[in-house]
Amino acid sequence: MGFWKSLFSGSSVATSPTFIPVNGVGSPILPSENVQDSQVTQAKIFFSKDRELNLYELEELCDAVGWSRRPIRKVKKALQHSFIVVSMWEQRGSYHRLIGFSRATSDHTFNATIWDVVVHPDFQGQGLGKALMKQIIKELRRAEISNITLFADPHVVNFYRDLGFMPDPEGIKGMFWYPKFH
Amino acid sequence: MGFWKSLFSGSSVATSPTFIPVNGVGSPILPSENVQDSQVTQAKIFFSKDRELNLYELEELCDAVGWSRRPIRKVKKALQHSFIVVSMWEQRGSYHRLIGFSRATSDHTFNATIWDVVVHPDFQGQGLGKALMKQIIKELRRAEISNITLFADPHVVNFYRDLGFMPDPEGIKGMFWYPKFH
C-alpha cells in the first residue's frame, strides 16, 4: 500500500493491493446454523453486472480490506465509465450482502484493464476470488475483448498467473506515471 | 511483435511495439526548400483531440511501423470508446499529414491506460514522440486522472522512464491474460 498511499492517496488503487489469494473453485456456501421461522436459511453466492450498486456498501467492502477512501462522487463516476462492473453477493433468503467487486476499463473492442478486485476478508480462502475473476474474464471474452490486462501487486502475481495471466510477456513492462518526477 | 502476433493477431497492439524512442524536445520542423506561388511553405507540427480522423490515414501510419492490420470498423469503435485520442499532424500550407497517434482508455476519474503510441518513421528522432506523450499526459492531467499507466515494450522502457513512467513500482506487475492457458 505504501506506493499507492504516497502517490495516489485517495485517488486510485491498483488491482487488489490487500487481496489475499484464494484457492479452489468458487462454490455456494453451505447452509449455516441459522434457523428462521422454522426454515433453514441457505446462503448462496451470485454475481451481478448492475453498476447501480449502493456505493456506501462498496465503501464498506473496500474499508474492510484497508483501501484508502475515495470520494463517493468520484467512485460513482468511475463506475459509470467502467466498461464492466462485476459484483459478488451472498444471499441468505431475502438478505443480500456485497462480498466482492471488480471492474474493467476498456475501449469496448481490443483492450481491457481490470481494476479494484476485492473480496471481503470474511469470504477469502474459499475460491471466491477465483470465481469472481473467472466471471469478469467470461464477460470480457463474451464482449470479444482479446487483450485483458491488469496490474498485480507482488503477493497476488501467482494468484493471477493461475488464472492465465502472464507477467511481463516478452519483457513488456507495466509502467506508472509518477507526478513527482516532472 | 512476436508475442502480439501470436496472441492477439489482428486484434490488439501494446504501446508502440515498433516505436523507436526519440530524443530532445518536440519543435516545429524547419522550413523546407519547397516554394509554391512565390511563398516559402513552412511546415509546422500540431496536435488534435478530434477522434473523427480518417481511419485509412491512421491505417497507413500503423502500416508504416509494421503493426498488424486491424479491421477498420473495430478501430472506429475503439476510438469512439477511448477516453482520449491525441493525433499529431504535420501542416504545410493547407496540406495536413497524420504523423503520430496515441489514445487512452479510462474510467474518466482515477485510472487511464495509454495504448497505440506511434510516430511515423520519417518523423522519428526529432523529439516528436516525447512531444506527443507530453501532450496526452497533459490532457489526462487536465482531466484530473491521477493514475496514468501503459504497457511498454522492452526497447521503449527507457523512453517512457525519461517521461516520468516507472516500471513495476513496488513490484507491481503488468499482466496479460493468455487465452491458450485456459
XYZ file of C-alpha atoms in Angstrom:
364
model
C 0.000 0.000 0.000
C 2.940 2.344 0.548
C 3.361 3.189 -3.094
C -0.318 3.817 -3.620
C -0.665 5.826 -0.461
C 2.280 8.038 -1.341
C 1.428 8.511 -4.993
C -2.269 8.338 -5.416
C -3.670 8.730 -1.955
C -7.404 8.893 -2.089
C -7.446 8.718 -5.848
C -6.631 5.317 -7.220
C -5.930 1.765 -6.207
C -4.245 -0.963 -8.189
C -5.668 -4.403 -8.534
C -6.292 -5.906 -5.117
C -3.488 -4.344 -3.102
C -4.565 -6.148 0.023
C -6.378 -9.042 -1.579
C -5.323 -12.422 -0.210
C -5.232 -15.095 -2.925
C -7.880 -17.743 -2.575
C -7.686 -21.364 -3.644
C -10.075 -23.841 -5.154
C -13.196 -23.268 -7.166
C -15.983 -20.980 -6.032
C -18.999 -22.838 -4.760
C -22.125 -21.959 -2.808
C -21.531 -21.556 0.885
C -23.068 -24.334 2.925
C -26.199 -23.714 4.964
C -25.442 -22.091 8.258
C -26.976 -22.964 11.563
C -29.317 -20.010 11.298
C -32.893 -21.073 11.634
C -35.583 -18.512 10.991
C -39.287 -19.182 11.045
C -38.611 -22.889 11.212
C -36.761 -22.773 7.881
C -33.076 -23.298 7.186
C -31.779 -20.141 5.523
C -29.413 -21.348 2.815
C -26.659 -18.987 1.705
C -25.692 -18.793 -1.917
C -23.291 -16.694 -3.950
C -24.273 -14.811 -7.066
C -22.758 -12.269 -9.437
C -24.217 -9.071 -10.813
C -23.290 -6.692 -13.630
C -25.545 -3.955 -12.274
C -23.395 -0.859 -11.782
C -26.059 0.925 -9.754
C -24.912 -0.669 -6.552
C -25.014 1.032 -3.168
C -21.766 2.974 -3.040
C -21.718 3.035 0.738
C -21.872 -0.744 0.733
C -18.949 -0.740 -1.722
C -17.059 1.683 0.529
C -17.658 -0.643 3.486
C -16.203 -3.534 1.469
C -13.126 -1.504 0.477
C -12.702 -0.307 4.073
C -12.707 -3.956 5.186
C -9.540 -4.614 3.170
C -7.930 -1.337 4.217
C -8.053 0.617 0.966
C -7.711 4.380 1.049
C -11.071 6.087 0.956
C -12.129 7.699 -2.283
C -14.830 10.356 -2.684
C -18.214 8.711 -3.344
C -18.951 11.038 -6.275
C -15.678 10.031 -7.924
C -16.356 6.330 -7.366
C -19.801 6.825 -8.913
C -18.291 8.487 -11.979
C -15.617 5.790 -12.303
C -18.254 3.052 -12.203
C -20.387 4.825 -14.780
C -17.401 4.983 -17.110
C -16.089 1.496 -16.489
C -16.756 -0.909 -19.348
C -17.929 -3.563 -16.948
C -18.598 -3.885 -13.242
C -18.912 -7.344 -11.668
C -20.023 -7.559 -8.067
C -20.293 -10.699 -5.954
C -23.071 -11.191 -3.428
C -24.033 -13.518 -0.651
C -27.736 -14.185 -0.497
C -29.469 -15.583 2.558
C -33.180 -15.620 1.993
C -34.118 -12.063 1.105
C -30.885 -10.674 2.545
C -28.068 -9.668 0.155
C -24.562 -8.758 1.141
C -21.852 -7.329 -1.134
C -18.798 -9.561 -0.641
C -16.713 -8.953 -3.758
C -16.138 -6.445 -6.522
C -14.179 -5.949 -9.723
C -14.366 -3.653 -12.727
C -12.628 -3.057 -16.024
C -11.906 -0.083 -18.252
C -11.887 -0.770 -21.967
C -12.109 0.608 -25.491
C -15.024 -1.868 -25.924
C -13.048 -3.527 -28.713
C -9.416 -4.547 -28.278
C -8.172 -3.871 -24.744
C -9.478 -4.101 -21.213
C -7.745 -3.414 -17.916
C -9.136 -4.892 -14.698
C -9.074 -2.701 -11.571
C -10.226 -2.811 -7.955
C -10.517 -6.552 -7.409
C -11.603 -7.125 -3.838
C -13.094 -9.956 -1.763
C -14.282 -9.348 1.798
C -11.871 -10.891 4.326
C -14.723 -12.990 5.798
C -15.063 -14.699 2.418
C -11.421 -15.149 1.412
C -9.835 -18.587 1.219
C -12.897 -20.217 -0.341
C -12.114 -19.841 -4.037
C -14.401 -16.835 -4.379
C -11.682 -14.506 -5.684
C -11.003 -17.013 -8.428
C -14.718 -17.314 -9.187
C -15.049 -13.519 -9.339
C -12.108 -13.218 -11.732
C -13.448 -16.017 -13.932
C -16.730 -14.147 -14.097
C -15.206 -10.862 -15.259
C -12.943 -12.671 -17.761
C -16.010 -14.505 -19.118
C -17.852 -11.211 -19.553
C -14.875 -9.595 -21.297
C -14.465 -12.583 -23.601
C -18.178 -12.508 -24.352
C -17.651 -8.898 -25.461
C -14.845 -10.201 -27.721
C -12.133 -8.285 -25.889
C -8.954 -10.165 -26.726
C -6.380 -8.263 -24.695
C -7.231 -8.473 -20.992
C -4.667 -6.817 -18.745
C -4.201 -5.869 -15.103
C -1.602 -4.571 -12.686
C -0.929 -7.043 -9.854
C 0.714 -6.472 -6.521
C 3.664 -8.862 -5.963
C 1.790 -11.072 -3.491
C -1.052 -11.762 -5.937
C 1.017 -12.368 -9.084
C 0.772 -16.152 -8.633
C -2.959 -15.926 -7.990
C -3.411 -14.200 -11.344
C -0.893 -16.488 -13.038
C -3.043 -19.481 -12.047
C -5.945 -17.755 -13.785
C -3.993 -17.483 -17.053
C -2.361 -14.059 -16.682
C 1.306 -13.787 -17.728
C 3.583 -11.217 -16.090
C 5.738 -9.159 -18.483
C 5.194 -11.300 -21.616
C 8.182 -10.763 -23.956
C 9.521 -8.234 -21.480
C 6.553 -5.857 -21.819
C 6.608 -3.669 -18.712
C 3.695 -2.242 -16.829
C 4.582 1.407 -16.133
C 3.013 4.121 -13.968
C 3.418 7.821 -14.448
C 4.819 9.425 -11.353
C 3.815 13.086 -10.980
C 6.754 13.964 -8.722
C 9.227 13.241 -11.498
C 8.007 16.066 -13.709
C 5.922 -8.167 -32.319
C 6.133 -11.943 -31.916
C 4.080 -12.020 -28.753
C 1.392 -9.782 -30.147
C 1.289 -11.565 -33.448
C 0.923 -14.959 -31.815
C -1.563 -13.919 -29.175
C -3.636 -11.103 -30.458
C -3.061 -11.084 -34.196
C -5.240 -8.508 -35.815
C -6.889 -7.609 -32.576
C -4.670 -5.592 -30.293
C -1.337 -3.891 -30.072
C 0.596 -2.837 -26.997
C 2.081 0.576 -26.608
C 4.376 1.277 -29.529
C 5.673 -2.208 -30.304
C 7.854 -0.891 -33.118
C 8.208 2.676 -31.958
C 11.772 3.910 -31.911
C 12.430 6.258 -28.996
C 13.071 9.834 -29.957
C 15.267 12.353 -28.197
C 15.031 16.022 -27.452
C 12.063 18.282 -27.227
C 9.455 18.490 -29.933
C 9.760 21.594 -32.038
C 8.391 22.804 -35.346
C 10.144 21.354 -38.350
C 12.236 23.896 -40.191
C 11.022 25.341 -43.477
C 11.722 23.050 -46.379
C 13.029 24.138 -49.751
C 9.528 23.870 -51.212
C 8.495 27.077 -52.858
C 4.926 27.443 -54.041
C 3.376 30.549 -55.508
C 6.479 32.530 -54.578
C 5.924 31.709 -50.882
C 8.028 29.541 -48.632
C 5.759 26.757 -47.339
C 6.640 26.406 -43.690
C 5.954 23.064 -42.027
C 4.632 23.007 -38.518
C 3.502 20.331 -36.114
C 0.195 20.404 -34.295
C -1.877 18.127 -32.112
C -5.565 17.298 -32.300
C -8.059 15.632 -29.961
C -10.569 15.084 -32.768
C -11.355 11.367 -32.846
C -13.094 11.603 -36.212
C -9.861 11.212 -38.096
C -9.564 9.409 -41.408
C -9.124 5.780 -40.425
C -7.390 4.898 -43.669
C -4.796 7.556 -42.933
C -4.393 6.010 -39.465
C -4.043 2.565 -41.028
C -1.337 3.924 -43.348
C 0.539 5.283 -40.318
C 0.284 1.960 -38.467
C 1.349 0.079 -41.615
C 4.439 2.308 -41.793
C 5.659 0.919 -38.447
C 4.681 -2.640 -39.301
C 1.715 -3.162 -36.996
C -0.722 -5.975 -37.709
C -3.768 -4.718 -39.565
C -6.992 -4.370 -37.617
C -10.490 -4.176 -39.103
C -11.439 -0.547 -39.756
C -14.856 -0.960 -38.088
C -13.161 -2.238 -34.932
C -10.641 0.614 -34.920
C -13.543 3.044 -35.306
C -15.345 1.513 -32.316
C -12.165 1.502 -30.215
C -11.581 5.205 -30.949
C -15.176 6.057 -30.101
C -14.787 4.338 -26.736
C -11.335 5.638 -25.906
C -11.304 8.336 -23.267
C -8.941 10.453 -25.291
C -7.339 10.342 -28.713
C -4.348 12.559 -29.465
C -3.097 12.720 -33.036
C -0.046 14.599 -34.296
C -0.013 16.333 -37.648
C 2.425 17.993 -39.962
C 0.982 21.029 -41.676
C 2.457 22.571 -44.805
C 0.229 25.324 -46.052
C -3.198 23.763 -46.471
C -1.775 20.252 -46.502
C -2.085 18.094 -43.361
C -0.376 14.781 -42.788
C -1.008 12.386 -39.877
C 2.434 11.633 -38.419
C 1.654 10.411 -34.915
C -1.090 8.903 -32.802
C -1.891 7.861 -29.242
C -5.008 7.104 -27.247
C -6.042 6.153 -23.723
C -8.793 4.117 -22.121
C -10.034 5.360 -18.775
C -12.759 5.350 -16.151
C -12.760 9.172 -16.580
C -11.836 9.501 -12.915
C -8.971 7.522 -11.389
C -7.144 5.438 -13.993
C -6.040 5.755 -17.589
C -4.058 3.357 -19.760
C -2.263 4.655 -22.848
C -2.318 2.468 -25.982
C -1.168 2.583 -29.591
C 1.569 5.203 -29.393
C 3.066 5.599 -32.843
C 5.224 8.116 -34.711
C 5.819 7.782 -38.450
C 9.381 6.579 -39.175
C 10.037 9.684 -41.313
C 9.474 11.821 -38.194
C 11.260 9.773 -35.546
C 14.446 11.000 -33.896
C 13.234 14.597 -33.634
C 11.648 14.558 -30.194
C 8.156 14.230 -31.590
C 7.358 11.018 -29.713
C 8.218 12.815 -26.493
C 6.099 15.811 -27.517
C 3.170 13.512 -28.356
C 3.431 11.748 -24.997
C 3.655 15.049 -23.124
C 0.502 16.149 -24.914
C -1.544 13.095 -23.906
C -0.217 13.253 -20.323
C -1.198 16.944 -20.189
C -4.709 16.111 -21.371
C -5.083 13.293 -18.843
C -3.828 15.516 -16.030
C -6.216 18.252 -17.143
C -8.988 15.670 -16.703
C -7.618 15.049 -13.180
C -6.679 11.438 -13.905
C -4.044 10.639 -11.301
C -3.060 7.104 -12.270
C -1.638 7.070 -15.792
C -0.401 3.669 -16.898
C 0.871 1.914 -20.008
C 2.476 -1.303 -21.158
C 5.883 -0.716 -22.761
C 7.919 -2.983 -24.974
C 11.420 -3.557 -23.563
C 13.154 -1.272 -26.088
C 10.971 1.715 -25.159
C 11.045 1.338 -21.369
C 13.802 3.974 -21.061
C 11.951 6.327 -23.381
C 8.929 6.187 -21.081
C 11.110 6.305 -17.969
C 12.528 9.640 -19.183
C 8.947 10.901 -19.401
C 8.282 10.021 -15.742
C 6.901 6.489 -16.037
C 8.181 3.939 -13.501
C 8.363 0.253 -14.398
C 6.936 -2.151 -11.791
C 6.694 0.350 -8.882
C 6.843 -1.629 -5.609
C 6.919 -4.812 -7.663
C 3.507 -4.249 -9.255
C 3.437 -6.428 -12.363
C 1.722 -5.743 -15.654
C -0.062 -8.977 -16.603
C -1.810 -10.157 -19.760
C -4.429 -12.835 -19.948
C -3.374 -15.537 -22.319
C -6.317 -17.391 -23.880
C -4.335 -20.543 -24.655
C -3.780 -21.220 -20.981
C -7.452 -21.835 -20.256
